[in-house]
PDB file of N, H, CA, C and O in Angstrom:
ATOM      1  N   UNK A   1       0.844  -1.178   0.000  1.00  0.00           N
ATOM      2  CA  UNK A   1       0.000   0.000   0.000  1.00  0.00           C
ATOM      3  C   UNK A   1       0.890   1.242   0.000  1.00  0.00           C
ATOM      4  O   UNK A   1       1.837   1.335   0.781  1.00  0.00           O
ATOM      5  N   UNK A   2       0.585   2.181  -0.867  1.00  0.00           N
ATOM      6  H   UNK A   2      -0.184   2.106  -1.502  1.00  0.00           H
ATOM      7  CA  UNK A   2       1.355   3.421  -0.886  1.00  0.00           C
ATOM      8  C   UNK A   2       0.401   4.601  -0.888  1.00  0.00           C
ATOM      9  O   UNK A   2      -0.748   4.490  -1.314  1.00  0.00           O
ATOM     10  N   UNK A   3       0.888   5.715  -0.414  1.00  0.00           N
ATOM     11  H   UNK A   3       1.822   5.806  -0.068  1.00  0.00           H
ATOM     12  CA  UNK A   3       0.087   6.928  -0.342  1.00  0.00           C
ATOM     13  C   UNK A   3       0.970   8.091  -0.740  1.00  0.00           C
ATOM     14  O   UNK A   3       2.132   8.160  -0.340  1.00  0.00           O
ATOM     15  N   UNK A   4       0.435   8.989  -1.512  1.00  0.00           N
ATOM     16  H   UNK A   4      -0.509   8.933  -1.837  1.00  0.00           H
ATOM     17  CA  UNK A   4       1.204  10.151  -1.953  1.00  0.00           C
ATOM     18  C   UNK A   4       0.408  11.407  -1.639  1.00  0.00           C
ATOM     19  O   UNK A   4      -0.795  11.466  -1.892  1.00  0.00           O
ATOM     20  N   UNK A   5       1.072  12.399  -1.094  1.00  0.00           N
ATOM     21  H   UNK A   5       2.050  12.352  -0.888  1.00  0.00           H
ATOM     22  CA  UNK A   5       0.417  13.653  -0.741  1.00  0.00           C
ATOM     23  C   UNK A   5       1.286  14.824  -1.149  1.00  0.00           C
ATOM     24  O   UNK A   5       2.515  14.754  -1.111  1.00  0.00           O
ATOM     25  N   UNK A   6       0.632  15.893  -1.536  1.00  0.00           N
ATOM     26  H   UNK A   6      -0.366  15.951  -1.566  1.00  0.00           H
ATOM     27  CA  UNK A   6       1.310  17.154  -1.811  1.00  0.00           C
ATOM     28  C   UNK A   6       0.757  18.195  -0.851  1.00  0.00           C
ATOM     29  O   UNK A   6      -0.458  18.357  -0.739  1.00  0.00           O
ATOM     30  N   UNK A   7       1.633  18.892  -0.168  1.00  0.00           N
ATOM     31  H   UNK A   7       2.620  18.760  -0.260  1.00  0.00           H
ATOM     32  CA  UNK A   7       1.234  19.931   0.765  1.00  0.00           C
ATOM     33  C   UNK A   7       1.722  21.267   0.225  1.00  0.00           C
ATOM     34  O   UNK A   7       2.898  21.422  -0.104  1.00  0.00           O
ATOM     35  N   UNK A   8       0.825  22.215   0.139  1.00  0.00           N
ATOM     36  H   UNK A   8      -0.131  22.089   0.407  1.00  0.00           H
ATOM     37  CA  UNK A   8       1.151  23.557  -0.353  1.00  0.00           C
ATOM     38  C   UNK A   8       0.983  24.523   0.807  1.00  0.00           C
ATOM     39  O   UNK A   8       0.031  24.420   1.580  1.00  0.00           O
ATOM     40  N   UNK A   9       1.911  25.460   0.923  1.00  0.00           N
ATOM     41  H   UNK A   9       2.685  25.544   0.295  1.00  0.00           H
ATOM     42  CA  UNK A   9       1.839  26.414   2.012  1.00  0.00           C
ATOM     43  C   UNK A   9       2.468  27.733   1.637  1.00  0.00           C
ATOM     44  O   UNK A   9       2.585  28.073   0.460  1.00  0.00           O
ATOM     45  N   UNK A  10       2.872  28.471   2.653  1.00  0.00           N
ATOM     46  H   UNK A  10       2.777  28.194   3.609  1.00  0.00           H
ATOM     47  CA  UNK A  10       3.457  29.788   2.429  1.00  0.00           C
ATOM     48  C   UNK A  10       4.560  30.053   3.453  1.00  0.00           C
ATOM     49  O   UNK A  10       4.641  29.405   4.497  1.00  0.00           O
ATOM     50  N   UNK A  11       5.406  31.028   3.118  1.00  0.00           N
ATOM     51  H   UNK A  11       5.341  31.554   2.270  1.00  0.00           H
ATOM     52  CA  UNK A  11       6.521  31.436   3.978  1.00  0.00           C
ATOM     53  C   UNK A  11       6.520  32.958   4.058  1.00  0.00           C
ATOM     54  O   UNK A  11       6.354  33.639   3.047  1.00  0.00           O
ATOM     55  N   UNK A  12       6.705  33.484   5.259  1.00  0.00           N
ATOM     56  H   UNK A  12       6.840  32.931   6.081  1.00  0.00           H
ATOM     57  CA  UNK A  12       6.801  34.920   5.471  1.00  0.00           C
ATOM     58  C   UNK A  12       7.995  35.174   6.376  1.00  0.00           C
ATOM     59  O   UNK A  12       8.167  34.490   7.384  1.00  0.00           O
ATOM     60  N   UNK A  13       8.815  36.145   6.027  1.00  0.00           N
ATOM     61  H   UNK A  13       8.676  36.701   5.208  1.00  0.00           H
ATOM     62  CA  UNK A  13       9.996  36.398   6.842  1.00  0.00           C
ATOM     63  C   UNK A  13      10.483  37.823   6.732  1.00  0.00           C
ATOM     64  O   UNK A  13      10.035  38.595   5.884  1.00  0.00           O
ATOM     65  N   UNK A  14      11.417  38.155   7.614  1.00  0.00           N
ATOM     66  H   UNK A  14      11.782  37.528   8.302  1.00  0.00           H
ATOM     67  CA  UNK A  14      12.038  39.473   7.625  1.00  0.00           C
ATOM     68  C   UNK A  14      13.407  39.343   8.277  1.00  0.00           C
ATOM     69  O   UNK A  14      13.655  38.411   9.043  1.00  0.00           O
ATOM     70  N   UNK A  15      14.287  40.278   7.968  1.00  0.00           N
ATOM     71  H   UNK A  15      14.086  41.034   7.345  1.00  0.00           H
ATOM     72  CA  UNK A  15      15.616  40.248   8.566  1.00  0.00           C
ATOM     73  C   UNK A  15      16.294  41.602   8.507  1.00  0.00           C
ATOM     74  O   UNK A  15      15.874  42.501   7.778  1.00  0.00           O
ATOM     75  N   UNK A  16      17.346  41.724   9.285  1.00  0.00           N
ATOM     76  H   UNK A  16      17.688  40.994   9.877  1.00  0.00           H
ATOM     77  CA  UNK A  16      18.158  42.942   9.293  1.00  0.00           C
ATOM     78  C   UNK A  16      19.629  42.550   9.325  1.00  0.00           C
ATOM     79  O   UNK A  16      19.997  41.495   9.841  1.00  0.00           O
ATOM     80  N   UNK A  17      20.456  43.417   8.767  1.00  0.00           N
ATOM     81  H   UNK A  17      20.157  44.274   8.348  1.00  0.00           H
ATOM     82  CA  UNK A  17      21.905  43.219   8.807  1.00  0.00           C
ATOM     83  C   UNK A  17      22.564  44.587   8.900  1.00  0.00           C
ATOM     84  O   UNK A  17      22.119  45.541   8.262  1.00  0.00           O
ATOM     85  N   UNK A  18      23.625  44.681   9.695  1.00  0.00           N
ATOM     86  H   UNK A  18      23.987  43.906  10.213  1.00  0.00           H
ATOM     87  CA  UNK A  18      24.330  45.944   9.877  1.00  0.00           C
ATOM     88  C   UNK A  18      25.820  45.680  10.030  1.00  0.00           C
ATOM     89  O   UNK A  18      26.226  44.628  10.523  1.00  0.00           O
ATOM     90  N   UNK A  19      26.635  46.647   9.602  1.00  0.00           N
ATOM     91  H   UNK A  19      26.305  47.501   9.202  1.00  0.00           H
ATOM     92  CA  UNK A  19      28.081  46.531   9.777  1.00  0.00           C
ATOM     93  C   UNK A  19      28.456  46.841  11.214  1.00  0.00           C
ATOM     94  O   UNK A  19      28.013  47.834  11.792  1.00  0.00           O
ATOM     95  N   UNK A  20      29.291  45.960  11.784  1.00  0.00           N
ATOM     96  H   UNK A  20      29.651  45.154  11.314  1.00  0.00           H
ATOM     97  CA  UNK A  20      29.813  46.154  13.135  1.00  0.00           C
ATOM     98  C   UNK A  20      31.148  46.886  13.044  1.00  0.00           C
ATOM     99  O   UNK A  20      31.424  47.793  13.829  1.00  0.00           O
ATOM    100  N   UNK A  21      31.971  46.485  12.079  1.00  0.00           N
ATOM    101  H   UNK A  21      31.747  45.749  11.441  1.00  0.00           H
ATOM    102  CA  UNK A  21      33.211  47.177  11.737  1.00  0.00           C
ATOM    103  C   UNK A  21      33.219  47.346  10.223  1.00  0.00           C
ATOM    104  O   UNK A  21      32.219  47.056   9.565  1.00  0.00           O
ATOM    105  N   UNK A  22      34.333  47.811   9.661  1.00  0.00           N
ATOM    106  H   UNK A  22      35.145  48.047  10.196  1.00  0.00           H
ATOM    107  CA  UNK A  22      34.409  47.988   8.210  1.00  0.00           C
ATOM    108  C   UNK A  22      34.352  46.666   7.456  1.00  0.00           C
ATOM    109  O   UNK A  22      33.934  46.640   6.298  1.00  0.00           O
ATOM    110  N   UNK A  23      34.756  45.581   8.079  1.00  0.00           N
ATOM    111  H   UNK A  23      35.095  45.603   9.020  1.00  0.00           H
ATOM    112  CA  UNK A  23      34.799  44.285   7.389  1.00  0.00           C
ATOM    113  C   UNK A  23      33.880  43.212   7.995  1.00  0.00           C
ATOM    114  O   UNK A  23      33.772  42.118   7.440  1.00  0.00           O
ATOM    115  N   UNK A  24      33.231  43.501   9.097  1.00  0.00           N
ATOM    116  H   UNK A  24      33.319  44.389   9.547  1.00  0.00           H
ATOM    117  CA  UNK A  24      32.371  42.508   9.762  1.00  0.00           C
ATOM    118  C   UNK A  24      30.950  43.058   9.870  1.00  0.00           C
ATOM    119  O   UNK A  24      30.736  44.186  10.315  1.00  0.00           O
ATOM    120  N   UNK A  25      29.988  42.242   9.454  1.00  0.00           N
ATOM    121  H   UNK A  25      30.162  41.326   9.092  1.00  0.00           H
ATOM    122  CA  UNK A  25      28.584  42.600   9.623  1.00  0.00           C
ATOM    123  C   UNK A  25      27.879  41.483  10.394  1.00  0.00           C
ATOM    124  O   UNK A  25      28.321  40.334  10.393  1.00  0.00           O
ATOM    125  N   UNK A  26      26.786  41.839  11.041  1.00  0.00           N
ATOM    126  H   UNK A  26      26.427  42.772  11.042  1.00  0.00           H
ATOM    127  CA  UNK A  26      25.997  40.869  11.795  1.00  0.00           C
ATOM    128  C   UNK A  26      24.531  41.039  11.413  1.00  0.00           C
ATOM    129  O   UNK A  26      24.075  42.141  11.108  1.00  0.00           O
ATOM    130  N   UNK A  27      23.810  39.931  11.435  1.00  0.00           N
ATOM    131  H   UNK A  27      24.181  39.036  11.682  1.00  0.00           H
ATOM    132  CA  UNK A  27      22.414  40.001  11.053  1.00  0.00           C
ATOM    133  C   UNK A  27      21.588  38.946  11.752  1.00  0.00           C
ATOM    134  O   UNK A  27      22.111  37.994  12.332  1.00  0.00           O
ATOM    135  N   UNK A  28      20.289  39.138  11.683  1.00  0.00           N
ATOM    136  H   UNK A  28      19.864  39.911  11.212  1.00  0.00           H
ATOM    137  CA  UNK A  28      19.336  38.180  12.224  1.00  0.00           C
ATOM    138  C   UNK A  28      18.123  38.178  11.299  1.00  0.00           C
ATOM    139  O   UNK A  28      17.747  39.215  10.751  1.00  0.00           O
ATOM    140  N   UNK A  29      17.511  36.995  11.129  1.00  0.00           N
ATOM    141  H   UNK A  29      17.817  36.153  11.574  1.00  0.00           H
ATOM    142  CA  UNK A  29      16.304  36.906  10.319  1.00  0.00           C
ATOM    143  C   UNK A  29      15.327  35.917  10.935  1.00  0.00           C
ATOM    144  O   UNK A  29      15.714  35.010  11.672  1.00  0.00           O
ATOM    145  N   UNK A  30      14.059  36.111  10.619  1.00  0.00           N
ATOM    146  H   UNK A  30      13.745  36.848  10.020  1.00  0.00           H
ATOM    147  CA  UNK A  30      12.984  35.259  11.110  1.00  0.00           C
ATOM    148  C   UNK A  30      12.159  34.791   9.921  1.00  0.00           C
ATOM    149  O   UNK A  30      11.872  35.577   9.018  1.00  0.00           O
ATOM    150  N   UNK A  31      11.774  33.516   9.912  1.00  0.00           N
ATOM    151  H   UNK A  31      12.007  32.878  10.646  1.00  0.00           H
ATOM    152  CA  UNK A  31      10.894  32.972   8.877  1.00  0.00           C
ATOM    153  C   UNK A  31       9.810  32.123   9.536  1.00  0.00           C
ATOM    154  O   UNK A  31      10.087  31.314  10.422  1.00  0.00           O
ATOM    155  N   UNK A  32       8.577  32.322   9.089  1.00  0.00           N
ATOM    156  H   UNK A  32       8.352  32.980   8.369  1.00  0.00           H
ATOM    157  CA  UNK A  32       7.459  31.483   9.525  1.00  0.00           C
ATOM    158  C   UNK A  32       6.985  30.698   8.310  1.00  0.00           C
ATOM    159  O   UNK A  32       6.618  31.287   7.293  1.00  0.00           O
ATOM    160  N   UNK A  33       6.990  29.367   8.410  1.00  0.00           N
ATOM    161  H   UNK A  33       7.287  28.888   9.236  1.00  0.00           H
ATOM    162  CA  UNK A  33       6.526  28.467   7.351  1.00  0.00           C
ATOM    163  C   UNK A  33       5.200  27.866   7.803  1.00  0.00           C
ATOM    164  O   UNK A  33       5.084  27.410   8.940  1.00  0.00           O
ATOM    165  N   UNK A  34       4.204  27.861   6.930  1.00  0.00           N
ATOM    166  H   UNK A  34       4.298  28.231   6.006  1.00  0.00           H
ATOM    167  CA  UNK A  34       2.910  27.262   7.256  1.00  0.00           C
ATOM    168  C   UNK A  34       2.462  26.397   6.091  1.00  0.00           C
ATOM    169  O   UNK A  34       2.277  26.891   4.978  1.00  0.00           O
ATOM    170  N   UNK A  35       2.286  25.103   6.346  1.00  0.00           N
ATOM    171  H   UNK A  35       2.436  24.702   7.250  1.00  0.00           H
ATOM    172  CA  UNK A  35       1.888  24.160   5.315  1.00  0.00           C
ATOM    173  C   UNK A  35       0.491  23.603   5.554  1.00  0.00           C
ATOM    174  O   UNK A  35       0.127  22.583   4.969  1.00  0.00           O
ATOM    175  N   UNK A  36      -0.290  24.253   6.398  1.00  0.00           N
ATOM    176  H   UNK A  36       0.006  25.081   6.873  1.00  0.00           H
ATOM    177  CA  UNK A  36      -1.665  23.841   6.627  1.00  0.00           C
ATOM    178  C   UNK A  36      -1.789  22.618   7.519  1.00  0.00           C
ATOM    179  O   UNK A  36      -0.806  22.139   8.084  1.00  0.00           O
ATOM    180  N   UNK A  37      -3.010  22.123   7.635  1.00  0.00           N
ATOM    181  H   UNK A  37      -3.809  22.512   7.175  1.00  0.00           H
ATOM    182  CA  UNK A  37      -3.307  20.953   8.469  1.00  0.00           C
ATOM    183  C   UNK A  37      -3.706  19.780   7.585  1.00  0.00           C
ATOM    184  O   UNK A  37      -4.278  19.964   6.510  1.00  0.00           O
ATOM    185  N   UNK A  38      -3.403  18.594   8.042  1.00  0.00           N
ATOM    186  H   UNK A  38      -2.939  18.445   8.915  1.00  0.00           H
ATOM    187  CA  UNK A  38      -3.741  17.386   7.283  1.00  0.00           C
ATOM    188  C   UNK A  38      -4.004  16.260   8.262  1.00  0.00           C
ATOM    189  O   UNK A  38      -3.262  16.092   9.230  1.00  0.00           O
ATOM    190  N   UNK A  39      -5.060  15.480   8.019  1.00  0.00           N
ATOM    191  H   UNK A  39      -5.663  15.616   7.233  1.00  0.00           H
ATOM    192  CA  UNK A  39      -5.365  14.297   8.816  1.00  0.00           C
ATOM    193  C   UNK A  39      -4.990  13.053   8.021  1.00  0.00           C
ATOM    194  O   UNK A  39      -5.243  12.972   6.820  1.00  0.00           O
ATOM    195  N   UNK A  40      -4.386  12.087   8.704  1.00  0.00           N
ATOM    196  H   UNK A  40      -4.180  12.153   9.680  1.00  0.00           H
ATOM    197  CA  UNK A  40      -3.980  10.833   8.089  1.00  0.00           C
ATOM    198  C   UNK A  40      -4.663   9.683   8.813  1.00  0.00           C
ATOM    199  O   UNK A  40      -4.752   9.687  10.041  1.00  0.00           O
ATOM    200  N   UNK A  41      -5.140   8.709   8.069  1.00  0.00           N
ATOM    201  H   UNK A  41      -5.068   8.705   7.072  1.00  0.00           H
ATOM    202  CA  UNK A  41      -5.740   7.510   8.637  1.00  0.00           C
ATOM    203  C   UNK A  41      -4.759   6.368   8.422  1.00  0.00           C
ATOM    204  O   UNK A  41      -4.556   5.911   7.297  1.00  0.00           O
ATOM    205  N   UNK A  42      -4.150   5.912   9.521  1.00  0.00           N
ATOM    206  H   UNK A  42      -4.316   6.284  10.434  1.00  0.00           H
ATOM    207  CA  UNK A  42      -3.133   4.856   9.458  1.00  0.00           C
ATOM    208  C   UNK A  42      -3.594   3.707  10.340  1.00  0.00           C
ATOM    209  O   UNK A  42      -3.697   3.859  11.557  1.00  0.00           O
ATOM    210  N   UNK A  43      -3.867   2.576   9.741  1.00  0.00           N
ATOM    211  H   UNK A  43      -3.783   2.453   8.752  1.00  0.00           H
ATOM    212  CA  UNK A  43      -4.263   1.395  10.500  1.00  0.00           C
ATOM    213  C   UNK A  43      -5.527   1.579  11.308  1.00  0.00           C
ATOM    214  O   UNK A  43      -5.657   1.007  12.390  1.00  0.00           O
ATOM    215  N   UNK A  44      -6.464   2.371  10.803  1.00  0.00           N
ATOM    216  H   UNK A  44      -6.358   2.836   9.924  1.00  0.00           H
ATOM    217  CA  UNK A  44      -7.717   2.605  11.511  1.00  0.00           C
ATOM    218  C   UNK A  44      -7.662   3.741  12.511  1.00  0.00           C
ATOM    219  O   UNK A  44      -8.697   4.125  13.055  1.00  0.00           O
ATOM    220  N   UNK A  45      -6.486   4.291  12.771  1.00  0.00           N
ATOM    221  H   UNK A  45      -5.645   3.980  12.329  1.00  0.00           H
ATOM    222  CA  UNK A  45      -6.346   5.423  13.689  1.00  0.00           C
ATOM    223  C   UNK A  45      -6.109   6.692  12.881  1.00  0.00           C
ATOM    224  O   UNK A  45      -5.397   6.668  11.877  1.00  0.00           O
ATOM    225  N   UNK A  46      -6.697   7.788  13.312  1.00  0.00           N
ATOM    226  H   UNK A  46      -7.276   7.807  14.128  1.00  0.00           H
ATOM    227  CA  UNK A  46      -6.538   9.067  12.615  1.00  0.00           C
ATOM    228  C   UNK A  46      -5.542   9.933  13.371  1.00  0.00           C
ATOM    229  O   UNK A  46      -5.648  10.116  14.584  1.00  0.00           O
ATOM    230  N   UNK A  47      -4.576  10.461  12.636  1.00  0.00           N
ATOM    231  H   UNK A  47      -4.490  10.313  11.651  1.00  0.00           H
ATOM    232  CA  UNK A  47      -3.556  11.355  13.183  1.00  0.00           C
ATOM    233  C   UNK A  47      -3.650  12.694  12.475  1.00  0.00           C
ATOM    234  O   UNK A  47      -3.712  12.751  11.247  1.00  0.00           O
ATOM    235  N   UNK A  48      -3.662  13.760  13.241  1.00  0.00           N
ATOM    236  H   UNK A  48      -3.612  13.714  14.238  1.00  0.00           H
ATOM    237  CA  UNK A  48      -3.691  15.100  12.666  1.00  0.00           C
ATOM    238  C   UNK A  48      -2.330  15.764  12.810  1.00  0.00           C
ATOM    239  O   UNK A  48      -1.722  15.737  13.881  1.00  0.00           O
ATOM    240  N   UNK A  49      -1.864  16.354  11.730  1.00  0.00           N
ATOM    241  H   UNK A  49      -2.357  16.376  10.861  1.00  0.00           H
ATOM    242  CA  UNK A  49      -0.593  17.077  11.749  1.00  0.00           C
ATOM    243  C   UNK A  49      -0.821  18.514  11.309  1.00  0.00           C
ATOM    244  O   UNK A  49      -1.559  18.772  10.358  1.00  0.00           O
ATOM    245  N   UNK A  50      -0.195  19.426  11.991  1.00  0.00           N
ATOM    246  H   UNK A  50       0.404  19.216  12.763  1.00  0.00           H
ATOM    247  CA  UNK A  50      -0.238  20.831  11.606  1.00  0.00           C
ATOM    248  C   UNK A  50       1.165  21.230  11.211  1.00  0.00           C
ATOM    249  O   UNK A  50       2.071  21.231  12.043  1.00  0.00           O
ATOM    250  N   UNK A  51       1.351  21.565   9.960  1.00  0.00           N
ATOM    251  H   UNK A  51       0.614  21.564   9.284  1.00  0.00           H
ATOM    252  CA  UNK A  51       2.678  21.840   9.425  1.00  0.00           C
ATOM    253  C   UNK A  51       3.107  23.280   9.584  1.00  0.00           C
ATOM    254  O   UNK A  51       2.913  24.092   8.679  1.00  0.00           O
ATOM    255  N   UNK A  52       3.688  23.606  10.722  1.00  0.00           N
ATOM    256  H   UNK A  52       3.845  22.947  11.457  1.00  0.00           H
ATOM    257  CA  UNK A  52       4.218  24.938  10.941  1.00  0.00           C
ATOM    258  C   UNK A  52       5.655  24.843  11.419  1.00  0.00           C
ATOM    259  O   UNK A  52       6.033  23.910  12.128  1.00  0.00           O
ATOM    260  N   UNK A  53       6.445  25.826  11.019  1.00  0.00           N
ATOM    261  H   UNK A  53       6.138  26.584  10.443  1.00  0.00           H
ATOM    262  CA  UNK A  53       7.842  25.868  11.413  1.00  0.00           C
ATOM    263  C   UNK A  53       8.247  27.322  11.568  1.00  0.00           C
ATOM    264  O   UNK A  53       7.963  28.136  10.689  1.00  0.00           O
ATOM    265  N   UNK A  54       8.902  27.665  12.666  1.00  0.00           N
ATOM    266  H   UNK A  54       9.132  27.004  13.380  1.00  0.00           H
ATOM    267  CA  UNK A  54       9.434  29.007  12.894  1.00  0.00           C
ATOM    268  C   UNK A  54      10.943  28.916  12.996  1.00  0.00           C
ATOM    269  O   UNK A  54      11.473  28.127  13.779  1.00  0.00           O
ATOM    270  N   UNK A  55      11.641  29.726  12.200  1.00  0.00           N
ATOM    271  H   UNK A  55      11.211  30.367  11.564  1.00  0.00           H
ATOM    272  CA  UNK A  55      13.106  29.733  12.186  1.00  0.00           C
ATOM    273  C   UNK A  55      13.634  31.111  12.554  1.00  0.00           C
ATOM    274  O   UNK A  55      13.120  32.128  12.090  1.00  0.00           O
ATOM    275  N   UNK A  56      14.654  31.134  13.386  1.00  0.00           N
ATOM    276  H   UNK A  56      15.071  30.307  13.763  1.00  0.00           H
ATOM    277  CA  UNK A  56      15.390  32.363  13.685  1.00  0.00           C
ATOM    278  C   UNK A  56      16.846  32.066  13.395  1.00  0.00           C
ATOM    279  O   UNK A  56      17.407  31.103  13.918  1.00  0.00           O
ATOM    280  N   UNK A  57      17.456  32.890  12.565  1.00  0.00           N
ATOM    281  H   UNK A  57      17.000  33.672  12.141  1.00  0.00           H
ATOM    282  CA  UNK A  57      18.870  32.700  12.199  1.00  0.00           C
ATOM    283  C   UNK A  57      19.657  33.963  12.561  1.00  0.00           C
ATOM    284  O   UNK A  57      19.228  35.089  12.313  1.00  0.00           O
ATOM    285  N   UNK A  58      20.807  33.727  13.149  1.00  0.00           N
ATOM    286  H   UNK A  58      21.156  32.812  13.351  1.00  0.00           H
ATOM    287  CA  UNK A  58      21.743  34.825  13.432  1.00  0.00           C
ATOM    288  C   UNK A  58      23.019  34.530  12.642  1.00  0.00           C
ATOM    289  O   UNK A  58      23.402  33.373  12.473  1.00  0.00           O
ATOM    290  N   UNK A  59      23.663  35.576  12.168  1.00  0.00           N
ATOM    291  H   UNK A  59      23.352  36.516  12.305  1.00  0.00           H
ATOM    292  CA  UNK A  59      24.867  35.379  11.365  1.00  0.00           C
ATOM    293  C   UNK A  59      25.863  36.508  11.574  1.00  0.00           C
ATOM    294  O   UNK A  59      25.510  37.645  11.887  1.00  0.00           O
ATOM    295  N   UNK A  60      27.125  36.138  11.386  1.00  0.00           N
ATOM    296  H   UNK A  60      27.412  35.214  11.132  1.00  0.00           H
ATOM    297  CA  UNK A  60      28.233  37.099  11.369  1.00  0.00           C
ATOM    298  C   UNK A  60      28.968  36.878  10.057  1.00  0.00           C
ATOM    299  O   UNK A  60      29.329  35.746   9.733  1.00  0.00           O
ATOM    300  N   UNK A  61      29.192  37.942   9.301  1.00  0.00           N
ATOM    301  H   UNK A  61      28.899  38.861   9.564  1.00  0.00           H
ATOM    302  CA  UNK A  61      29.824  37.861   7.994  1.00  0.00           C
ATOM    303  C   UNK A  61      31.127  38.659   7.977  1.00  0.00           C
ATOM    304  O   UNK A  61      31.211  39.764   8.512  1.00  0.00           O
ATOM    305  N   UNK A  62      32.129  38.069   7.352  1.00  0.00           N
ATOM    306  H   UNK A  62      32.061  37.171   6.918  1.00  0.00           H
ATOM    307  CA  UNK A  62      33.399  38.778   7.140  1.00  0.00           C
ATOM    308  C   UNK A  62      33.492  39.145   5.668  1.00  0.00           C
ATOM    309  O   UNK A  62      33.386  38.276   4.802  1.00  0.00           O
ATOM    310  N   UNK A  63      33.687  40.422   5.382  1.00  0.00           N
ATOM    311  H   UNK A  63      33.773  41.127   6.086  1.00  0.00           H
ATOM    312  CA  UNK A  63      33.769  40.936   4.012  1.00  0.00           C
ATOM    313  C   UNK A  63      35.238  41.226   3.684  1.00  0.00           C
ATOM    314  O   UNK A  63      35.898  42.002   4.377  1.00  0.00           O
ATOM    315  N   UNK A  64      35.730  40.604   2.637  1.00  0.00           N
ATOM    316  H   UNK A  64      35.194  39.974   2.074  1.00  0.00           H
ATOM    317  CA  UNK A  64      37.143  40.847   2.257  1.00  0.00           C
ATOM    318  C   UNK A  64      37.241  41.327   0.842  1.00  0.00           C
ATOM    319  O   UNK A  64      38.341  41.581   0.351  1.00  0.00           O
TER     320      UNK A  64
END
């Protein structure tokens, strides 16, 4: 038995970056991913999944 599913969603994010020195910059960004909700019936039991993910990234960059 096989099952195939396609989940469609959206992503929204924002970020900032600034120079700390002439050659080093630092930044942070946030992304929210939402792929909706889906119920699965496996072996007679129903499982509900909500596809959401929140990411926060921090970075330091060296410019040469």
